[in-house]
Each structure stands twice: as C-alpha cells, then as structure tokens.
C-alpha cells in the first residue's frame, strides 16, 4: 500500500508535484499531518548542478544510478563529465524532463526490478530521497542489492540530528494537495546507523552550502 500511495503522489497528470516540475518552479512543500511544512526546492532541482552537487558528484565512479533523479540535473552533469548514469523516478514529469536534457531515465519505483542490479558502482540518494518509502532500513537493503561489491552510496541527509517517520502530502501555494504517503527524515548519525544494518560502512561526512552528505561503502 505504501508504494501505491507514493506512486499516486508523484504520477498524476494534475498533481501539485508534476505541475511544479513541468513549470520548473514552486513554491511546493511536504505537509505533515500536524500542519508542519518542509519546502521542496523545485527551482534548484530544475536548474543546473550547483557547487554542493558537483562536490558530491566528484566522488562518483560510473556507472551511476540516481534514485529519485527528479528533473535530471545530476544525471545530466554526470554525462557531461563522461560518467555513464541512469536516473530512476516515479514522477512521469521528472522522467520526461530528464530525458529532455539528453539523459537516460526510467519511470519506476526503486523497489521494482531495475537495469544493472548488482552492477552499479555508485548510487545517489540526493535531495531528501533517503525518505523514499518511509522505511530507511528497507531502502538501504534495496540499495545494497543494486550496488556492485564494494560500491559507493552517496546520501544527502538532514542537517539536524533526526530519525523520524512521517505521513505527508505534496502541497502547492494554492493549498492543493496530493495523496498522503509515508516519508522519512534522517540526519547523518541515524543514516549511518540504519545503513550499518544493511552492511554499509560510513566513509565520509561533509557539509556544503547548508546541505549535509555522507558517503557509505557497501560491505559485500
């Protein structure tokens, strides 16, 4: 049921997320049941890779799988660097925009069968995508199966020390909302702890322009 709800949140033709991605701008939020809102940085995602992105991407060895690739800026930047990469995203609008940049992407859940399973040298979980499915342990275990032995997982985490599961809806400036779905928000310590249960080892942690990242090495 979680995957069905999450797919519905990102894939409708008139959903707030799809509309924002097609327009290339927000504002857009994830709204919790208690009313708290977390901004989604649509303009940044629809723009070119920035300094924080490039610092993360310098660590990538190809081929790279970008999970939750959004409008495709990271996949496009990797291809410009000559690094083979594929994006995967549930949102049809995101996949279309990624392909419009000349990059490759598939419209699919990360939990569905994917090309190259067990052969990816790097997997990306940027822009809050560690929250996918609302179950970090399950997501880390899935990524471990996607990576080649000794592969690298690069994760953008919350700057704060968080480890929470929340129910959210995508909401636009006019108050229109998508369907509810489960999400997660983790800081670096929580991410490393959950990743360790899937056989990952924390190799590096850094901050750049208000964003926080960790690099995790697969143990198999």
PDB file of C-alpha atoms in Angstrom, residues 45-217:
ATOM      1  CA  UNK A  45      16.251  20.808  -8.817  1.00  0.00           C
ATOM      2  CA  UNK A  46      15.228  22.172 -12.230  1.00  0.00           C
ATOM      3  CA  UNK A  47      18.408  24.222 -12.590  1.00  0.00           C
ATOM      4  CA  UNK A  48      21.955  23.101 -13.337  1.00  0.00           C
ATOM      5  CA  UNK A  49      24.082  21.258 -10.787  1.00  0.00           C
ATOM      6  CA  UNK A  50      25.437  23.656  -8.160  1.00  0.00           C
ATOM      7  CA  UNK A  51      28.659  23.652  -6.135  1.00  0.00           C
ATOM      8  CA  UNK A  52      27.283  21.260  -3.494  1.00  0.00           C
ATOM      9  CA  UNK A  53      26.096  18.875  -6.210  1.00  0.00           C
ATOM     10  CA  UNK A  54      29.432  18.984  -8.004  1.00  0.00           C
ATOM     11  CA  UNK A  55      31.351  18.257  -4.813  1.00  0.00           C
ATOM     12  CA  UNK A  56      29.211  15.151  -4.312  1.00  0.00           C
ATOM     13  CA  UNK A  57      29.485  14.060  -7.948  1.00  0.00           C
ATOM     14  CA  UNK A  58      33.291  14.216  -7.896  1.00  0.00           C
ATOM     15  CA  UNK A  59      33.132  11.091  -5.726  1.00  0.00           C
ATOM     16  CA  UNK A  60      31.152   9.105  -8.326  1.00  0.00           C
ATOM     17  CA  UNK A  61      32.560   6.192 -10.289  1.00  0.00           C
ATOM     18  CA  UNK A  62      30.429   5.002 -13.173  1.00  0.00           C
ATOM     19  CA  UNK A  63      28.055   3.560 -13.841  1.00  0.00           C
ATOM     20  CA  UNK A  64      25.899   5.644 -11.503  1.00  0.00           C
ATOM     21  CA  UNK A  65      22.241   5.122 -10.571  1.00  0.00           C
ATOM     22  CA  UNK A  66      20.457   8.281  -9.375  1.00  0.00           C
ATOM     23  CA  UNK A  67      17.476   7.136  -7.277  1.00  0.00           C
ATOM     24  CA  UNK A  68      14.730   9.739  -7.297  1.00  0.00           C
ATOM     25  CA  UNK A  69      16.504  11.650 -10.049  1.00  0.00           C
ATOM     26  CA  UNK A  70      13.867  14.375 -10.261  1.00  0.00           C
ATOM     27  CA  UNK A  71      14.280  16.678 -13.287  1.00  0.00           C
ATOM     28  CA  UNK A  72      17.674  15.149 -14.026  1.00  0.00           C
ATOM     29  CA  UNK A  73      20.311  17.762 -13.238  1.00  0.00           C
ATOM     30  CA  UNK A  74      22.651  15.240 -11.577  1.00  0.00           C
ATOM     31  CA  UNK A  75      22.357  12.651 -14.342  1.00  0.00           C
ATOM     32  CA  UNK A  76      22.961  15.347 -16.951  1.00  0.00           C
ATOM     33  CA  UNK A  77      26.003  16.670 -15.081  1.00  0.00           C
ATOM     34  CA  UNK A  78      27.481  13.188 -14.824  1.00  0.00           C
ATOM     35  CA  UNK A  79      27.021  12.607 -18.533  1.00  0.00           C
ATOM     36  CA  UNK A  80      28.720  15.951 -19.248  1.00  0.00           C
ATOM     37  CA  UNK A  81      31.656  14.596 -17.230  1.00  0.00           C
ATOM     38  CA  UNK A  82      31.715  11.417 -19.299  1.00  0.00           C
ATOM     39  CA  UNK A  83      30.357   9.264 -16.442  1.00  0.00           C
ATOM     40  CA  UNK A  84      27.618   6.813 -17.513  1.00  0.00           C
ATOM     41  CA  UNK A  85      24.489   7.338 -15.423  1.00  0.00           C
ATOM     42  CA  UNK A  86      20.812   6.428 -15.269  1.00  0.00           C
ATOM     43  CA  UNK A  87      18.026   8.157 -13.382  1.00  0.00           C
ATOM     44  CA  UNK A  88      15.030   6.415 -11.849  1.00  0.00           C
ATOM     45  CA  UNK A  89      11.944   8.269 -10.651  1.00  0.00           C
ATOM     46  CA  UNK A  90       8.249   7.613 -10.043  1.00  0.00           C
ATOM     47  CA  UNK A  91       7.182  11.000 -11.411  1.00  0.00           C
ATOM     48  CA  UNK A  92       6.481  10.973 -15.111  1.00  0.00           C
ATOM     49  CA  UNK A  93       7.090  14.730 -15.313  1.00  0.00           C
ATOM     50  CA  UNK A  94      10.567  14.258 -13.817  1.00  0.00           C
ATOM     51  CA  UNK A  95      11.483  11.458 -16.205  1.00  0.00           C
ATOM     52  CA  UNK A  96      10.323  13.466 -19.210  1.00  0.00           C
ATOM     53  CA  UNK A  97      12.350  16.476 -18.087  1.00  0.00           C
ATOM     54  CA  UNK A  98      15.433  14.311 -17.513  1.00  0.00           C
ATOM     55  CA  UNK A  99      15.163  12.824 -20.975  1.00  0.00           C
ATOM     56  CA  UNK A 100      14.724  16.331 -22.350  1.00  0.00           C
ATOM     57  CA  UNK A 101      18.234  17.088 -21.075  1.00  0.00           C
ATOM     58  CA  UNK A 102      19.538  14.205 -23.165  1.00  0.00           C
ATOM     59  CA  UNK A 103      19.980  11.954 -20.126  1.00  0.00           C
ATOM     60  CA  UNK A 104      18.610   8.446 -19.572  1.00  0.00           C
ATOM     61  CA  UNK A 105      15.877   7.763 -17.029  1.00  0.00           C
ATOM     62  CA  UNK A 106      13.238   5.138 -16.289  1.00  0.00           C
ATOM     63  CA  UNK A 107       9.842   5.792 -14.693  1.00  0.00           C
ATOM     64  CA  UNK A 108       9.827   3.168 -11.970  1.00  0.00           C
ATOM     65  CA  UNK A 109       9.970   2.558  -8.236  1.00  0.00           C
ATOM     66  CA  UNK A 110      13.389   1.801  -6.796  1.00  0.00           C
ATOM     67  CA  UNK A 111      11.801  -1.330  -5.318  1.00  0.00           C
ATOM     68  CA  UNK A 112      10.773  -2.613  -8.758  1.00  0.00           C
ATOM     69  CA  UNK A 113      13.198  -4.549 -10.985  1.00  0.00           C
ATOM     70  CA  UNK A 114      15.848  -2.183 -12.391  1.00  0.00           C
ATOM     71  CA  UNK A 115      18.537  -2.434 -15.055  1.00  0.00           C
ATOM     72  CA  UNK A 116      22.001  -3.466 -13.930  1.00  0.00           C
ATOM     73  CA  UNK A 117      21.088  -4.795 -10.499  1.00  0.00           C
ATOM     74  CA  UNK A 118      24.227  -5.700  -8.576  1.00  0.00           C
ATOM     75  CA  UNK A 119      26.475  -3.861 -11.059  1.00  0.00           C
ATOM     76  CA  UNK A 120      26.147  -0.165 -10.190  1.00  0.00           C
ATOM     77  CA  UNK A 121      29.401   1.268  -8.831  1.00  0.00           C
ATOM     78  CA  UNK A 122      27.689   4.328  -7.309  1.00  0.00           C
ATOM     79  CA  UNK A 123      24.124   5.011  -6.177  1.00  0.00           C
ATOM     80  CA  UNK A 124      22.852   8.505  -5.344  1.00  0.00           C
ATOM     81  CA  UNK A 125      20.143   9.377  -2.822  1.00  0.00           C
ATOM     82  CA  UNK A 126      20.171  13.178  -3.046  1.00  0.00           C
ATOM     83  CA  UNK A 127      17.578  15.895  -2.354  1.00  0.00           C
ATOM     84  CA  UNK A 128      15.927  14.098   0.558  1.00  0.00           C
ATOM     85  CA  UNK A 129      15.388  10.838  -1.311  1.00  0.00           C
ATOM     86  CA  UNK A 130      16.537   8.833   1.696  1.00  0.00           C
ATOM     87  CA  UNK A 131      12.924   9.391   2.731  1.00  0.00           C
ATOM     88  CA  UNK A 132      11.541   7.214  -0.074  1.00  0.00           C
ATOM     89  CA  UNK A 133       9.040   4.682   1.249  1.00  0.00           C
ATOM     90  CA  UNK A 134       9.267   5.902   4.845  1.00  0.00           C
ATOM     91  CA  UNK A 135      11.428   2.890   5.756  1.00  0.00           C
ATOM     92  CA  UNK A 136      15.188   3.618   5.640  1.00  0.00           C
ATOM     93  CA  UNK A 137      16.160   0.068   6.606  1.00  0.00           C
ATOM     94  CA  UNK A 138      14.263  -1.325   3.637  1.00  0.00           C
ATOM     95  CA  UNK A 139      15.696   1.309   1.286  1.00  0.00           C
ATOM     96  CA  UNK A 140      19.288   0.684   2.396  1.00  0.00           C
ATOM     97  CA  UNK A 141      18.812  -3.057   1.954  1.00  0.00           C
ATOM     98  CA  UNK A 142      17.461  -2.472  -1.545  1.00  0.00           C
ATOM     99  CA  UNK A 143      20.380  -0.210  -2.500  1.00  0.00           C
ATOM    100  CA  UNK A 144      22.824  -2.819  -1.211  1.00  0.00           C
ATOM    101  CA  UNK A 145      21.388  -5.242  -3.761  1.00  0.00           C
ATOM    102  CA  UNK A 146      21.702  -2.682  -6.556  1.00  0.00           C
ATOM    103  CA  UNK A 147      25.366  -1.885  -5.899  1.00  0.00           C
ATOM    104  CA  UNK A 148      28.343  -3.836  -7.147  1.00  0.00           C
ATOM    105  CA  UNK A 149      30.584  -5.353  -4.447  1.00  0.00           C
ATOM    106  CA  UNK A 150      32.337  -2.502  -2.639  1.00  0.00           C
ATOM    107  CA  UNK A 151      30.153   0.089  -4.372  1.00  0.00           C
ATOM    108  CA  UNK A 152      29.591   3.592  -3.021  1.00  0.00           C
ATOM    109  CA  UNK A 153      26.315   5.099  -1.792  1.00  0.00           C
ATOM    110  CA  UNK A 154      26.205   8.905  -1.626  1.00  0.00           C
ATOM    111  CA  UNK A 155      23.353  10.220   0.527  1.00  0.00           C
ATOM    112  CA  UNK A 156      22.110  13.713   1.248  1.00  0.00           C
ATOM    113  CA  UNK A 157      20.886  13.777   4.853  1.00  0.00           C
ATOM    114  CA  UNK A 158      19.117  16.305   7.041  1.00  0.00           C
ATOM    115  CA  UNK A 159      21.464  18.852   8.672  1.00  0.00           C
ATOM    116  CA  UNK A 160      19.713  18.260  12.009  1.00  0.00           C
ATOM    117  CA  UNK A 161      20.044  15.113  14.135  1.00  0.00           C
ATOM    118  CA  UNK A 162      16.773  13.479  13.045  1.00  0.00           C
ATOM    119  CA  UNK A 163      15.358   9.973  12.779  1.00  0.00           C
ATOM    120  CA  UNK A 164      11.659  10.255  12.075  1.00  0.00           C
ATOM    121  CA  UNK A 165       8.893   8.649  10.008  1.00  0.00           C
ATOM    122  CA  UNK A 166       6.111  10.945   8.887  1.00  0.00           C
ATOM    123  CA  UNK A 167       2.957  10.913   6.782  1.00  0.00           C
ATOM    124  CA  UNK A 168       2.979  13.751   4.258  1.00  0.00           C
ATOM    125  CA  UNK A 169       1.216  15.236   1.246  1.00  0.00           C
ATOM    126  CA  UNK A 170       2.688  17.400  -1.501  1.00  0.00           C
ATOM    127  CA  UNK A 171       1.099  20.864  -1.261  1.00  0.00           C
ATOM    128  CA  UNK A 172       1.332  23.875  -3.577  1.00  0.00           C
ATOM    129  CA  UNK A 173       0.940  27.599  -2.909  1.00  0.00           C
ATOM    130  CA  UNK A 174      -2.805  27.430  -3.671  1.00  0.00           C
ATOM    131  CA  UNK A 175      -3.293  24.777  -0.992  1.00  0.00           C
ATOM    132  CA  UNK A 176      -3.863  21.911  -3.435  1.00  0.00           C
ATOM    133  CA  UNK A 177      -2.618  18.609  -2.029  1.00  0.00           C
ATOM    134  CA  UNK A 178      -1.670  15.220  -3.381  1.00  0.00           C
ATOM    135  CA  UNK A 179      -2.486  11.910  -1.735  1.00  0.00           C
ATOM    136  CA  UNK A 180      -0.831  11.054   1.615  1.00  0.00           C
ATOM    137  CA  UNK A 181       2.254   8.848   1.675  1.00  0.00           C
ATOM    138  CA  UNK A 182       4.957   7.775   4.120  1.00  0.00           C
ATOM    139  CA  UNK A 183       8.306   9.558   4.225  1.00  0.00           C
ATOM    140  CA  UNK A 184      11.398   9.599   6.437  1.00  0.00           C
ATOM    141  CA  UNK A 185      13.847  12.284   7.554  1.00  0.00           C
ATOM    142  CA  UNK A 186      17.284  11.255   8.860  1.00  0.00           C
ATOM    143  CA  UNK A 187      20.394  13.092   9.937  1.00  0.00           C
ATOM    144  CA  UNK A 188      23.896  11.727   9.419  1.00  0.00           C
ATOM    145  CA  UNK A 189      24.088   9.652  12.612  1.00  0.00           C
ATOM    146  CA  UNK A 190      20.734   7.945  12.023  1.00  0.00           C
ATOM    147  CA  UNK A 191      21.562   7.327   8.365  1.00  0.00           C
ATOM    148  CA  UNK A 192      24.868   5.680   9.286  1.00  0.00           C
ATOM    149  CA  UNK A 193      23.163   3.538  11.924  1.00  0.00           C
ATOM    150  CA  UNK A 194      20.452   2.240   9.592  1.00  0.00           C
ATOM    151  CA  UNK A 195      22.935   1.778   6.746  1.00  0.00           C
ATOM    152  CA  UNK A 196      25.176  -0.283   9.006  1.00  0.00           C
ATOM    153  CA  UNK A 197      22.386  -2.810   9.436  1.00  0.00           C
ATOM    154  CA  UNK A 198      22.466  -3.315   5.650  1.00  0.00           C
ATOM    155  CA  UNK A 199      26.230  -3.845   5.626  1.00  0.00           C
ATOM    156  CA  UNK A 200      27.366  -0.312   4.780  1.00  0.00           C
ATOM    157  CA  UNK A 201      30.328   1.442   6.386  1.00  0.00           C
ATOM    158  CA  UNK A 202      30.465   5.207   6.858  1.00  0.00           C
ATOM    159  CA  UNK A 203      33.455   6.539   4.921  1.00  0.00           C
ATOM    160  CA  UNK A 204      32.942  10.294   4.905  1.00  0.00           C
ATOM    161  CA  UNK A 205      30.681  13.075   6.086  1.00  0.00           C
ATOM    162  CA  UNK A 206      30.654  16.688   4.877  1.00  0.00           C
ATOM    163  CA  UNK A 207      28.581  19.867   4.626  1.00  0.00           C
ATOM    164  CA  UNK A 208      28.342  22.245   1.694  1.00  0.00           C
ATOM    165  CA  UNK A 209      26.229  25.398   1.412  1.00  0.00           C
ATOM    166  CA  UNK A 210      23.822  24.374   4.139  1.00  0.00           C
ATOM    167  CA  UNK A 211      23.406  20.822   2.839  1.00  0.00           C
ATOM    168  CA  UNK A 212      24.756  17.669   4.524  1.00  0.00           C
ATOM    169  CA  UNK A 213      26.050  14.458   2.946  1.00  0.00           C
ATOM    170  CA  UNK A 214      27.500  11.063   3.840  1.00  0.00           C
ATOM    171  CA  UNK A 215      29.412   8.527   1.760  1.00  0.00           C
ATOM    172  CA  UNK A 216      28.779   4.875   2.586  1.00  0.00           C
ATOM    173  CA  UNK A 217      30.686   1.868   1.274  1.00  0.00           C
TER     174      UNK A 217
END
